[in-house]
mmCIF file of C-alpha atoms in Angstrom:
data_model
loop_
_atom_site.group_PDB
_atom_site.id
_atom_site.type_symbol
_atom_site.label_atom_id
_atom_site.label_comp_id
_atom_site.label_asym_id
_atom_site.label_seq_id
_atom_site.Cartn_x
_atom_site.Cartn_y
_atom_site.Cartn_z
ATOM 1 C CA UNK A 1 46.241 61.141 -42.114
ATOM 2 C CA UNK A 2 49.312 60.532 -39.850
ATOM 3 C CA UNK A 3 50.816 62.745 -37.362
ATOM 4 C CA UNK A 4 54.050 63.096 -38.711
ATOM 5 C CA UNK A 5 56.397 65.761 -36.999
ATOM 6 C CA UNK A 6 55.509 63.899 -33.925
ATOM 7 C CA UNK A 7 57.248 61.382 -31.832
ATOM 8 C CA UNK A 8 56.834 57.588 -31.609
ATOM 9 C CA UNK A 9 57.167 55.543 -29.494
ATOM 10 C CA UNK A 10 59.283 52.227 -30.728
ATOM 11 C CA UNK A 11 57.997 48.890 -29.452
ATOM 12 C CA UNK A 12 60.424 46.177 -28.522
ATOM 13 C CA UNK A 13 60.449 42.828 -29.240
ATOM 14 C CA UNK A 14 58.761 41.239 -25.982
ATOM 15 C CA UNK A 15 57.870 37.867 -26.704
ATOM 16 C CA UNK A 16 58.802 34.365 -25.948
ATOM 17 C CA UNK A 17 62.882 33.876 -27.169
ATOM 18 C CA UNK A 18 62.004 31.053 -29.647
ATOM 19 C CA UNK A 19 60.695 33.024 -32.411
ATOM 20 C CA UNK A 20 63.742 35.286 -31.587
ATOM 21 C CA UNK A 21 65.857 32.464 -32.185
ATOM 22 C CA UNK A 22 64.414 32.612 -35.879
ATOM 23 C CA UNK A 23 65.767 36.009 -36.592
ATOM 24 C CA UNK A 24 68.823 36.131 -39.094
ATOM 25 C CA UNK A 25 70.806 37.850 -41.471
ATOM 26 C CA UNK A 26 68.664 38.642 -44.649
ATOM 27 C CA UNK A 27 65.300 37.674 -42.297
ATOM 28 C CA UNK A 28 63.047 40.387 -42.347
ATOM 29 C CA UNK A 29 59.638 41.311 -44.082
ATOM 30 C CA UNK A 30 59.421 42.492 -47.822
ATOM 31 C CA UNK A 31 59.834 46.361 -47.585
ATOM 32 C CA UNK A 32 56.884 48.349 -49.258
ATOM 33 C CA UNK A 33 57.719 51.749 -49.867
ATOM 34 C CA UNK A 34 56.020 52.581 -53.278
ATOM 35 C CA UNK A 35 52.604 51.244 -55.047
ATOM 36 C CA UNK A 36 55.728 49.312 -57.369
ATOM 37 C CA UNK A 37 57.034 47.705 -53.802
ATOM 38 C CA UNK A 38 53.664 46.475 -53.380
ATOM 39 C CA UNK A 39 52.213 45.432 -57.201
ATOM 40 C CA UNK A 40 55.656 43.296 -57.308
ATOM 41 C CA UNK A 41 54.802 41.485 -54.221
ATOM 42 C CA UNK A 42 51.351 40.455 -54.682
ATOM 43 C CA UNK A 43 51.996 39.276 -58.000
ATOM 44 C CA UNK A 44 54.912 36.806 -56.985
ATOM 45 C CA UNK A 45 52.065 35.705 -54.405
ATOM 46 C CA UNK A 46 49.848 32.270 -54.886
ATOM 47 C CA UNK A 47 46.322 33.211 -55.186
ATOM 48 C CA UNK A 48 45.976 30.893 -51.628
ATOM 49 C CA UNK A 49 48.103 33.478 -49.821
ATOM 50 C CA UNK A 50 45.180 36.346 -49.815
ATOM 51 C CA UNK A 51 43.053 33.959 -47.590
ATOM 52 C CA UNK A 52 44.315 34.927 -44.756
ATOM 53 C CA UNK A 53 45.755 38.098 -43.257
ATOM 54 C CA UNK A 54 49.290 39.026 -43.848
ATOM 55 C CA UNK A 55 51.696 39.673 -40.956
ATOM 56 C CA UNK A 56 52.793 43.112 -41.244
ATOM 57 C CA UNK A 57 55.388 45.993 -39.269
ATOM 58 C CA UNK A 58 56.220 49.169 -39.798
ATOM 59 C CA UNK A 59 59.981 49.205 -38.953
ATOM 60 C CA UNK A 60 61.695 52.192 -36.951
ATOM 61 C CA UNK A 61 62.114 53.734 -40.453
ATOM 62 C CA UNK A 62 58.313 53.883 -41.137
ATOM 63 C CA UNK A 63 58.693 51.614 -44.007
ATOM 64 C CA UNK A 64 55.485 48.952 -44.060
ATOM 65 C CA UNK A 65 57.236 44.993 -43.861
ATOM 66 C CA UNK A 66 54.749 42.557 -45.136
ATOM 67 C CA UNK A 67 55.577 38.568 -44.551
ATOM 68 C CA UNK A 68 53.145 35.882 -44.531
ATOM 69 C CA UNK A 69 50.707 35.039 -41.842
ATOM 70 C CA UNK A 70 52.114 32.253 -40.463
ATOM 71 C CA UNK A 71 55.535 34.298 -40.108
ATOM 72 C CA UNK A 72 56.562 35.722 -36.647
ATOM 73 C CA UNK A 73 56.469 39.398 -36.619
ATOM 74 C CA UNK A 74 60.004 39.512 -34.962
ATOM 75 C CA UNK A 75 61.404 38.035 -38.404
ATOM 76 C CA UNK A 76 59.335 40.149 -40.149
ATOM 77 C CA UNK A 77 61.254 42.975 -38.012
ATOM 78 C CA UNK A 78 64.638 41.604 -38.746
ATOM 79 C CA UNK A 79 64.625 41.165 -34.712
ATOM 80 C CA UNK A 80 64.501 45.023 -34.546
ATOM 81 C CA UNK A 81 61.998 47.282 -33.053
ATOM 82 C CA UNK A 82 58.897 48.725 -34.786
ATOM 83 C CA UNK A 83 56.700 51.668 -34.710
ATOM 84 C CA UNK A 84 53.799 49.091 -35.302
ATOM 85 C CA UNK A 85 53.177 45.128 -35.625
ATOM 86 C CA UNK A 86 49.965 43.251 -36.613
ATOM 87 C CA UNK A 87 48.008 41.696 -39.256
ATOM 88 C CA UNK A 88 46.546 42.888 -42.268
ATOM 89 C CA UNK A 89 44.200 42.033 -45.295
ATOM 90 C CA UNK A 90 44.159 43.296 -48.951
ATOM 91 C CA UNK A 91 41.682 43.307 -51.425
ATOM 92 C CA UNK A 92 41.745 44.578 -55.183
ATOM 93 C CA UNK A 93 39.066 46.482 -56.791
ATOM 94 C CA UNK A 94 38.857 48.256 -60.575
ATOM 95 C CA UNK A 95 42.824 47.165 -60.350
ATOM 96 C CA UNK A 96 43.670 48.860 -57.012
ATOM 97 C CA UNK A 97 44.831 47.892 -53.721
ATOM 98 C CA UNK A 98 43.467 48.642 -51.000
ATOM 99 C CA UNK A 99 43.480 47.200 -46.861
ATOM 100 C CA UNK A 100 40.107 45.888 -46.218
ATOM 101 C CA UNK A 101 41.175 44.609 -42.198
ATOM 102 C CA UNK A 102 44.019 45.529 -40.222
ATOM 103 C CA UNK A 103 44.688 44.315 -36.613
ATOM 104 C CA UNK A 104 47.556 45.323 -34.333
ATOM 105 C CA UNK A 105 47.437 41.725 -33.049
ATOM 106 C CA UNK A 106 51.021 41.213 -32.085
ATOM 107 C CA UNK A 107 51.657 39.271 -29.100
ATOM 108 C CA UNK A 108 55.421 39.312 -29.668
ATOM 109 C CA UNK A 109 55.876 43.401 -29.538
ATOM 110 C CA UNK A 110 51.990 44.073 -28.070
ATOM 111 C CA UNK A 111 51.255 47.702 -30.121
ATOM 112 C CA UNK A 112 49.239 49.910 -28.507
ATOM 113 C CA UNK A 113 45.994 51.074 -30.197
ATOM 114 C CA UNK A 114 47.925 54.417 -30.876
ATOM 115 C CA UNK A 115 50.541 52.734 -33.035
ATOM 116 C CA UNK A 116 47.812 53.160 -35.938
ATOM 117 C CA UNK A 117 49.363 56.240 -36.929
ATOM 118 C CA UNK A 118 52.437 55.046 -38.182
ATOM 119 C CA UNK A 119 50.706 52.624 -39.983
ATOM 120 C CA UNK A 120 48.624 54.958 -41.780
ATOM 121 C CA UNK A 121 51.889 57.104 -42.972
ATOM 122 C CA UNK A 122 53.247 53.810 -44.482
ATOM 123 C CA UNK A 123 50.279 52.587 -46.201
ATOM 124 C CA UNK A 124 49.707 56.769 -47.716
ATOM 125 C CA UNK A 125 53.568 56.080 -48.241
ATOM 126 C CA UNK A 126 53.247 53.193 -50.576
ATOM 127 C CA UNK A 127 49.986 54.471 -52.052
ATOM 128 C CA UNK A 128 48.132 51.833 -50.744
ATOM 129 C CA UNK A 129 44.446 52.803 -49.255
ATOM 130 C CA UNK A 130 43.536 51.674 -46.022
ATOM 131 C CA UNK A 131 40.323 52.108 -43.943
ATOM 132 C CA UNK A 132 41.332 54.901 -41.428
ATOM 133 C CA UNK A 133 42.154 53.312 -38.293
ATOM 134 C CA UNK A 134 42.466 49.455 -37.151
ATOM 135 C CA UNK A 135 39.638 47.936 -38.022
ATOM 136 C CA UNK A 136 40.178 45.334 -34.849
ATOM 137 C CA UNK A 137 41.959 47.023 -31.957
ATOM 138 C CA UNK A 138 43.664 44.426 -29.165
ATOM 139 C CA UNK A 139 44.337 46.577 -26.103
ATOM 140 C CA UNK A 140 47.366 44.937 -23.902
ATOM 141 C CA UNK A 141 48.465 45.592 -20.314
ATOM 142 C CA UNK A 142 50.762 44.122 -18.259
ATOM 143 C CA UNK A 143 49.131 43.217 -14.861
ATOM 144 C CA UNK A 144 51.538 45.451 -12.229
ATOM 145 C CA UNK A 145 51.040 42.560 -9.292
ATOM 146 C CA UNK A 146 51.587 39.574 -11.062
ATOM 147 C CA UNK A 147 53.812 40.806 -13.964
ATOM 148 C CA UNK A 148 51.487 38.748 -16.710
ATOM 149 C CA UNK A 149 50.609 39.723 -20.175
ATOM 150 C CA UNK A 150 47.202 39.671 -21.199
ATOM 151 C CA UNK A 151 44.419 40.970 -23.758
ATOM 152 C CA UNK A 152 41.748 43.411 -22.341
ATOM 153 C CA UNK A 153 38.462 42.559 -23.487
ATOM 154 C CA UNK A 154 34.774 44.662 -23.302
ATOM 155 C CA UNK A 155 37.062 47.673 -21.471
ATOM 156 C CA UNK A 156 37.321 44.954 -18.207
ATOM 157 C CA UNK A 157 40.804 46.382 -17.195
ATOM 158 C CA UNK A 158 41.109 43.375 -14.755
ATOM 159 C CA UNK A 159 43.596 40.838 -14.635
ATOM 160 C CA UNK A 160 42.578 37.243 -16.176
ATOM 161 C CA UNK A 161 45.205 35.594 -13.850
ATOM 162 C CA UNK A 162 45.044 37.083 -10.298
ATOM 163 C CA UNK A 163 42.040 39.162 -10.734
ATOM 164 C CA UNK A 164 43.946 42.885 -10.081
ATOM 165 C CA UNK A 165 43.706 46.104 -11.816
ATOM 166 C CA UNK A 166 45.256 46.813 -14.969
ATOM 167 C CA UNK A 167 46.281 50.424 -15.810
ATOM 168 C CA UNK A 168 44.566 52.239 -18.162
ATOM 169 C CA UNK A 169 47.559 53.368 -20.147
ATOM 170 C CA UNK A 170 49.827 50.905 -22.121
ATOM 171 C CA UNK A 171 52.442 49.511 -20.197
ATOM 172 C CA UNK A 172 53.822 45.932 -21.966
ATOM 173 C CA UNK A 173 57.426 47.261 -21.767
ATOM 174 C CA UNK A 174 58.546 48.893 -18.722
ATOM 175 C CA UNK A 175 61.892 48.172 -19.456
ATOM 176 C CA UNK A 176 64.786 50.355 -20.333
ATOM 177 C CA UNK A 177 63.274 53.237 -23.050
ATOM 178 C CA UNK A 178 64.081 52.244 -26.775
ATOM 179 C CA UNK A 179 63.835 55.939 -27.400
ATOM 180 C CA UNK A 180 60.711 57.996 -28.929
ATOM 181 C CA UNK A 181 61.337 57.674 -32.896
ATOM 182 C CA UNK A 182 60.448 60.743 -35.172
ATOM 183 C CA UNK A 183 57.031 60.518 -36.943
ATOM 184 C CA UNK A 184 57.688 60.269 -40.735
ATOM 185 C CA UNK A 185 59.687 57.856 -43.201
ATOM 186 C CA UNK A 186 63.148 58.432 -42.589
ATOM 187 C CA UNK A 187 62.553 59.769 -38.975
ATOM 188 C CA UNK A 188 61.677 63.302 -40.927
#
């Protein structure tokens, strides 16, 4: 179950400009907001496609964006910020659909771990079952002395490029706030 009724925070876009370059009008993911949404999708799909995971957002709306793996998440956000950004895997059983892996493996807007909630209110949204919580978390920091962006693996909160501390919070984007979104589809 989500926490709706609570705030969220919105990630912003913080990756490398060319895959921001690819963003443009009518780019975006395909929006899932109903078991319909989704059945329509997957069937338009080649059979090929479910071999790998899907890129997936949940845009500011808390509407779940699905594109193809090989798609940038940025284009799958229409170049705007998201609640939550990774890759996920479907499978059908008895004629229902269901995530069997989800990831928030995003190395354009770096989720935190916490961003699972949003994701969970989208997939309940489009009456899609999931497994709970990300089945393969990817904790990110941003190293405070040398400014890089890296992956923390086995809980090592140490730097891979100068060796310092990394904080124990997330911290990607310490720019200006995008502003805490309200939990729920529609901001409700």
């Amino acid at each position: 179950m989500g926490i709706r009724g609570r705030r969220r925070r919105a990630y912003r876009y913080v990756g490398p400009a060319g895959p921001l370059a690819l963003v443009g009008p009518g780019s975006g993911g395909r929006s899932i907001r109903s078991p319909a949404d989704f059945g329509a999708w997957v069937s338009a799909l080649p059979a090929r496609e479910f071999a790998e995971p899907f890129t997936f957002v949940v845009d500011t709306a808390g509407v779940l964006r699905l594109a193809p793996r090989r798609s940038e998440h940025v284009v799958c956000a229409g170049g705007g910020p998201v609640l939550a950004a990774g890759e996920m895997g479907f499978s059908s059983a008895s004629g229902a659909w269901a995530v069997g892996e989800v990831s928030n493996q995003s190395t354009g807007y770096c989720p935190d771990v916490d961003s699972w909630a949003a994701v969970a209110d989208a997939l309940d949204t489009a009456g899609i079952g999931h497994p709970g919580g990300y089945t393969h978390e990817v904790v990110f920091r941003r190293c405070p002395a040398c400014r890089e962006l890296g992956i923390v693996r086995e809980d090592d909160f140490v730097c891979v490029f100068c060796e310092g501390p990394l904080p124990s919070r997330w911290n990607v984007d310490d720019g200006p706030e995008t502003g805490a979104i309200p939990a729920g589809p529609g901001g409700v």
